[in-house]
């Protein structure tokens, strides 16, 4: 199910010390805007980074990537996460913040 190229629009609240364990994605553009707090990303490409309130991170899943995202902060984190289907599939995966 999708709406055009838009696959998902999540409004997530991630409690302190919790998050999303490692899981795979393929052929999806995933944009995360941190509204409050911060999240820490780690993936199978060796990327690791912390994205704070007001910042954006983008993961292009391409041919496949596994990642985790955790709130390692002492307070809750609020994010918008948007998944968009790419125009072309099979691109190399990447991540940046």
Tab-separated table of N, CA and C in Angstrom:
chain	number	residue	atom	x	y	z
A	1	UNK	N	0.841	-1.163	0.000
A	1	UNK	CA	0.000	0.000	0.000
A	1	UNK	C	0.894	1.237	0.000
A	2	UNK	N	0.515	2.222	-0.783
A	2	UNK	CA	1.265	3.475	-0.835
A	2	UNK	C	0.366	4.558	-1.410
A	3	UNK	N	0.880	5.774	-1.392
A	3	UNK	CA	0.201	6.907	-1.995
A	3	UNK	C	1.201	7.527	-2.936
A	4	UNK	N	1.133	7.172	-4.214
A	4	UNK	CA	2.158	7.579	-5.168
A	4	UNK	C	3.484	6.970	-4.756
A	5	UNK	N	4.531	7.783	-4.714
A	5	UNK	CA	5.857	7.304	-4.304
A	5	UNK	C	5.999	7.219	-2.779
A	6	UNK	N	5.066	7.829	-2.043
A	6	UNK	CA	5.114	7.817	-0.585
A	6	UNK	C	4.630	6.469	-0.062
A	7	UNK	N	5.490	5.793	0.683
A	7	UNK	CA	5.154	4.472	1.236
A	7	UNK	C	4.720	4.582	2.695
A	8	UNK	N	5.429	5.397	3.496
A	8	UNK	CA	5.171	5.500	4.937
A	8	UNK	C	5.441	6.928	5.395
A	9	UNK	N	4.631	7.422	6.317
A	9	UNK	CA	4.921	8.647	7.059
A	9	UNK	C	4.631	8.329	8.524
A	10	UNK	N	5.682	8.144	9.302
A	10	UNK	CA	5.546	7.807	10.720
A	10	UNK	C	5.797	9.032	11.588
A	11	UNK	N	5.006	9.165	12.624
A	11	UNK	CA	5.203	10.153	13.681
A	11	UNK	C	5.490	9.334	14.928
A	12	UNK	N	6.779	9.131	15.244
A	12	UNK	CA	7.185	8.206	16.302
A	12	UNK	C	7.657	8.928	17.550
A	13	UNK	N	7.309	8.362	18.690
A	13	UNK	CA	7.866	8.747	19.984
A	13	UNK	C	8.674	7.546	20.454
A	14	UNK	N	9.977	7.754	20.676
A	14	UNK	CA	10.877	6.676	21.089
A	14	UNK	C	11.314	6.975	22.519
A	15	UNK	N	10.935	6.119	23.426
A	15	UNK	CA	11.259	6.325	24.835
A	15	UNK	C	12.767	6.208	25.065
A	16	UNK	N	13.254	6.846	26.109
A	16	UNK	CA	14.682	6.804	26.460
A	16	UNK	C	15.143	5.358	26.603
A	17	UNK	N	16.302	5.059	26.029
A	17	UNK	CA	16.896	3.735	26.152
A	17	UNK	C	16.245	2.653	25.316
A	18	UNK	N	15.350	3.032	24.392
A	18	UNK	CA	14.692	2.049	23.529
A	18	UNK	C	14.922	2.416	22.069
A	19	UNK	N	14.380	1.608	21.175
A	19	UNK	CA	14.517	1.903	19.758
A	19	UNK	C	14.149	0.718	18.902
A	20	UNK	N	14.804	0.650	17.753
A	20	UNK	CA	14.489	-0.353	16.751
A	20	UNK	C	15.721	-1.219	16.512
A	21	UNK	N	15.682	-2.499	16.927
A	21	UNK	CA	16.831	-3.383	16.713
A	21	UNK	C	17.137	-3.534	15.223
A	22	UNK	N	18.307	-4.082	14.930
A	22	UNK	CA	18.765	-4.247	13.554
A	22	UNK	C	17.712	-4.983	12.718
A	23	UNK	N	17.421	-4.410	11.557
A	23	UNK	CA	16.448	-4.980	10.625
A	23	UNK	C	16.820	-4.525	9.214
A	24	UNK	N	16.409	-5.279	8.184
A	24	UNK	CA	16.816	-4.965	6.816
A	24	UNK	C	15.814	-4.082	6.066
A	25	UNK	N	16.343	-3.381	5.062
A	25	UNK	CA	15.542	-2.644	4.086
A	25	UNK	C	16.169	-2.853	2.716
A	26	UNK	N	15.357	-2.675	1.690
A	26	UNK	CA	15.835	-2.792	0.317
A	26	UNK	C	15.010	-1.843	-0.564
A	27	UNK	N	15.697	-1.170	-1.486
A	27	UNK	CA	15.036	-0.306	-2.474
A	27	UNK	C	14.001	0.628	-1.845
A	28	UNK	N	14.458	1.422	-0.877
A	28	UNK	CA	13.609	2.408	-0.225
A	28	UNK	C	14.477	3.590	0.198
A	29	UNK	N	13.952	4.807	0.031
A	29	UNK	CA	14.598	6.022	0.530
A	29	UNK	C	13.928	6.350	1.861
A	30	UNK	N	14.707	6.425	2.942
A	30	UNK	CA	14.146	6.638	4.273
A	30	UNK	C	14.734	7.923	4.856
A	31	UNK	N	13.863	8.903	5.045
A	31	UNK	CA	14.267	10.218	5.534
A	31	UNK	C	13.740	10.372	6.956
A	32	UNK	N	14.619	10.732	7.883
A	32	UNK	CA	14.228	10.895	9.283
A	32	UNK	C	14.529	12.320	9.728
A	33	UNK	N	13.509	13.001	10.219
A	33	UNK	CA	13.656	14.330	10.803
A	33	UNK	C	13.445	14.196	12.308
A	34	UNK	N	14.452	14.578	13.083
A	34	UNK	CA	14.365	14.489	14.544
A	34	UNK	C	13.759	15.785	15.071
A	35	UNK	N	12.606	15.669	15.713
A	35	UNK	CA	11.880	16.832	16.234
A	35	UNK	C	12.308	17.198	17.648
A	36	UNK	N	12.555	16.185	18.480
A	36	UNK	CA	13.021	16.387	19.861
A	36	UNK	C	13.970	15.254	20.204
A	37	UNK	N	14.998	15.538	20.992
A	37	UNK	CA	15.930	14.502	21.424
A	37	UNK	C	16.958	14.175	20.353
A	38	UNK	N	17.316	12.899	20.256
A	38	UNK	CA	18.315	12.447	19.278
A	38	UNK	C	18.174	10.945	19.076
A	39	UNK	N	18.612	10.476	17.909
A	39	UNK	CA	18.671	9.038	17.658
A	39	UNK	C	20.074	8.676	17.193
A	40	UNK	N	20.460	7.452	17.493
A	40	UNK	CA	21.754	6.924	17.064
A	40	UNK	C	21.506	5.806	16.067
A	41	UNK	N	22.129	5.944	14.894
A	41	UNK	CA	21.989	5.003	13.781
A	41	UNK	C	23.262	4.179	13.670
A	42	UNK	N	23.114	2.883	13.381
A	42	UNK	CA	24.250	2.010	13.084
A	42	UNK	C	23.799	1.030	12.014
A	43	UNK	N	24.666	0.798	10.990
A	43	UNK	CA	24.233	-0.077	9.905
A	43	UNK	C	25.311	-1.054	9.444
A	44	UNK	N	24.909	-1.944	8.542
A	44	UNK	CA	25.782	-3.002	8.035
A	44	UNK	C	26.861	-2.483	7.096
A	45	UNK	N	26.818	-1.206	6.747
A	45	UNK	CA	27.856	-0.587	5.913
A	45	UNK	C	28.989	-0.031	6.770
A	46	UNK	N	28.820	-0.087	8.093
A	46	UNK	CA	29.824	0.460	9.007
A	46	UNK	C	29.554	1.890	9.425
A	47	UNK	N	28.422	2.453	9.004
A	47	UNK	CA	28.062	3.816	9.400
A	47	UNK	C	27.521	3.825	10.819
A	48	UNK	N	27.869	4.872	11.553
A	48	UNK	CA	27.314	5.101	12.890
A	48	UNK	C	27.246	6.607	13.076
A	49	UNK	N	26.112	7.081	13.553
A	49	UNK	CA	25.987	8.509	13.774
A	49	UNK	C	24.813	8.846	14.657
A	50	UNK	N	24.874	10.040	15.214
A	50	UNK	CA	23.829	10.558	16.101
A	50	UNK	C	23.196	11.760	15.420
A	51	UNK	N	21.881	11.745	15.288
A	51	UNK	CA	21.145	12.836	14.663
A	51	UNK	C	20.302	13.510	15.738
A	52	UNK	N	20.497	14.828	15.895
A	52	UNK	CA	19.853	15.593	16.964
A	52	UNK	C	18.643	16.363	16.456
A	53	UNK	N	17.869	16.887	17.388
A	53	UNK	CA	16.682	17.676	17.067
A	53	UNK	C	17.020	18.772	16.061
A	54	UNK	N	16.181	18.890	15.034
A	54	UNK	CA	16.375	19.878	13.986
A	54	UNK	C	17.189	19.372	12.815
A	55	UNK	N	17.776	18.180	12.942
A	55	UNK	CA	18.602	17.612	11.869
A	55	UNK	C	17.862	16.492	11.141
A	56	UNK	N	18.383	16.155	9.967
A	56	UNK	CA	17.806	15.135	9.096
A	56	UNK	C	18.860	14.088	8.787
A	57	UNK	N	18.448	12.827	8.701
A	57	UNK	CA	19.319	11.778	8.180
A	57	UNK	C	18.588	11.099	7.032
A	58	UNK	N	19.355	10.615	6.052
A	58	UNK	CA	18.785	9.956	4.884
A	58	UNK	C	19.494	8.632	4.679
A	59	UNK	N	18.719	7.568	4.542
A	59	UNK	CA	19.273	6.258	4.224
A	59	UNK	C	18.657	5.795	2.912
A	60	UNK	N	19.513	5.528	1.939
A	60	UNK	CA	19.092	4.930	0.676
A	60	UNK	C	19.388	3.445	0.788
A	61	UNK	N	18.345	2.628	0.897
A	61	UNK	CA	18.540	1.202	1.155
A	61	UNK	C	19.093	0.458	-0.060
A	62	UNK	N	18.761	0.899	-1.257
A	62	UNK	CA	19.318	0.309	-2.476
A	62	UNK	C	19.274	-1.207	-2.493
A	63	UNK	N	20.414	-1.823	-2.807
A	63	UNK	CA	20.492	-3.282	-2.929
A	63	UNK	C	20.337	-3.996	-1.597
A	64	UNK	N	20.321	-3.259	-0.509
A	64	UNK	CA	20.058	-3.850	0.798
A	64	UNK	C	20.996	-3.354	1.872
A	65	UNK	N	20.436	-3.052	3.021
A	65	UNK	CA	21.197	-2.619	4.188
A	65	UNK	C	20.400	-3.018	5.435
A	66	UNK	N	21.112	-3.389	6.477
A	66	UNK	CA	20.481	-3.647	7.775
A	66	UNK	C	20.925	-2.540	8.721
A	67	UNK	N	20.002	-2.052	9.532
A	67	UNK	CA	20.358	-0.956	10.440
A	67	UNK	C	19.554	-1.037	11.723
A	68	UNK	N	20.029	-0.305	12.723
A	68	UNK	CA	19.290	-0.126	13.973
A	68	UNK	C	19.264	1.364	14.283
A	69	UNK	N	18.246	1.773	15.020
A	69	UNK	CA	18.138	3.151	15.479
A	69	UNK	C	17.664	3.120	16.926
A	70	UNK	N	18.421	3.783	17.784
A	70	UNK	CA	18.100	3.787	19.210
A	70	UNK	C	18.127	5.198	19.767
A	71	UNK	N	17.283	5.420	20.757
A	71	UNK	CA	17.314	6.636	21.551
A	71	UNK	C	18.200	6.339	22.755
A	72	UNK	N	19.432	6.786	22.710
A	72	UNK	CA	20.373	6.571	23.809
A	72	UNK	C	20.364	7.729	24.801
A	73	UNK	N	19.391	8.621	24.646
A	73	UNK	CA	19.283	9.806	25.495
A	73	UNK	C	18.526	9.474	26.785
A	74	UNK	N	18.483	10.434	27.704
A	74	UNK	CA	17.789	10.237	28.983
A	74	UNK	C	16.335	10.709	28.943
A	75	UNK	N	15.881	11.201	27.790
A	75	UNK	CA	14.489	11.631	27.630
A	75	UNK	C	13.959	11.102	26.303
A	76	UNK	N	12.641	11.178	26.108
A	76	UNK	CA	12.061	10.647	24.880
A	76	UNK	C	12.515	11.441	23.658
A	77	UNK	N	12.496	10.769	22.522
A	77	UNK	CA	12.832	11.371	21.237
A	77	UNK	C	11.602	11.297	20.344
A	78	UNK	N	11.372	12.366	19.585
A	78	UNK	CA	10.235	12.416	18.651
A	78	UNK	C	10.785	12.614	17.246
A	79	UNK	N	10.317	11.784	16.315
A	79	UNK	CA	10.784	11.869	14.929
A	79	UNK	C	9.610	11.785	13.956
A	80	UNK	N	9.825	12.350	12.771
A	80	UNK	CA	9.038	12.018	11.592
A	80	UNK	C	9.937	11.142	10.743
A	81	UNK	N	9.423	10.019	10.255
A	81	UNK	CA	10.197	9.183	9.344
A	81	UNK	C	9.348	8.922	8.109
A	82	UNK	N	9.928	9.225	6.957
A	82	UNK	CA	9.230	9.154	5.680
A	82	UNK	C	9.937	8.134	4.801
A	83	UNK	N	9.182	7.205	4.230
A	83	UNK	CA	9.735	6.224	3.296
A	83	UNK	C	9.200	6.546	1.909
A	84	UNK	N	10.117	6.674	0.955
A	84	UNK	CA	9.757	6.982	-0.428
A	84	UNK	C	10.326	5.902	-1.336
A	85	UNK	N	9.503	5.414	-2.249
A	85	UNK	CA	9.970	4.416	-3.211
A	85	UNK	C	10.842	5.109	-4.258
A	86	UNK	N	12.035	4.578	-4.531
A	86	UNK	CA	12.943	5.226	-5.485
A	86	UNK	C	12.460	5.059	-6.923
A	87	UNK	N	12.896	5.975	-7.793
A	87	UNK	CA	12.589	5.860	-9.220
A	87	UNK	C	13.297	4.663	-9.836
A	88	UNK	N	14.521	4.390	-9.348
A	88	UNK	CA	15.308	3.265	-9.856
A	88	UNK	C	15.671	2.351	-8.700
A	89	UNK	N	15.531	1.045	-8.899
A	89	UNK	CA	15.886	0.078	-7.860
A	89	UNK	C	17.289	-0.467	-8.116
A	90	UNK	N	17.882	-1.049	-7.069
A	90	UNK	CA	19.180	-1.704	-7.215
A	90	UNK	C	20.387	-0.797	-7.105
A	91	UNK	N	20.217	0.410	-6.594
A	91	UNK	CA	21.352	1.329	-6.417
A	91	UNK	C	22.173	0.894	-5.200
A	92	UNK	N	23.420	1.346	-5.092
A	92	UNK	CA	24.210	1.034	-3.894
A	92	UNK	C	23.590	1.706	-2.662
A	93	UNK	N	23.582	1.029	-1.518
A	93	UNK	CA	23.038	1.647	-0.308
A	93	UNK	C	23.962	2.740	0.225
A	94	UNK	N	23.369	3.703	0.946
A	94	UNK	CA	24.160	4.778	1.551
A	94	UNK	C	23.400	5.357	2.735
A	95	UNK	N	24.124	6.119	3.559
A	95	UNK	CA	23.525	6.797	4.715
A	95	UNK	C	24.271	8.101	4.947
A	96	UNK	N	23.554	9.121	5.364
A	96	UNK	CA	24.187	10.391	5.700
A	96	UNK	C	23.296	11.205	6.612
A	97	UNK	N	23.948	12.077	7.391
A	97	UNK	CA	23.201	12.951	8.300
A	97	UNK	C	23.764	14.351	8.205
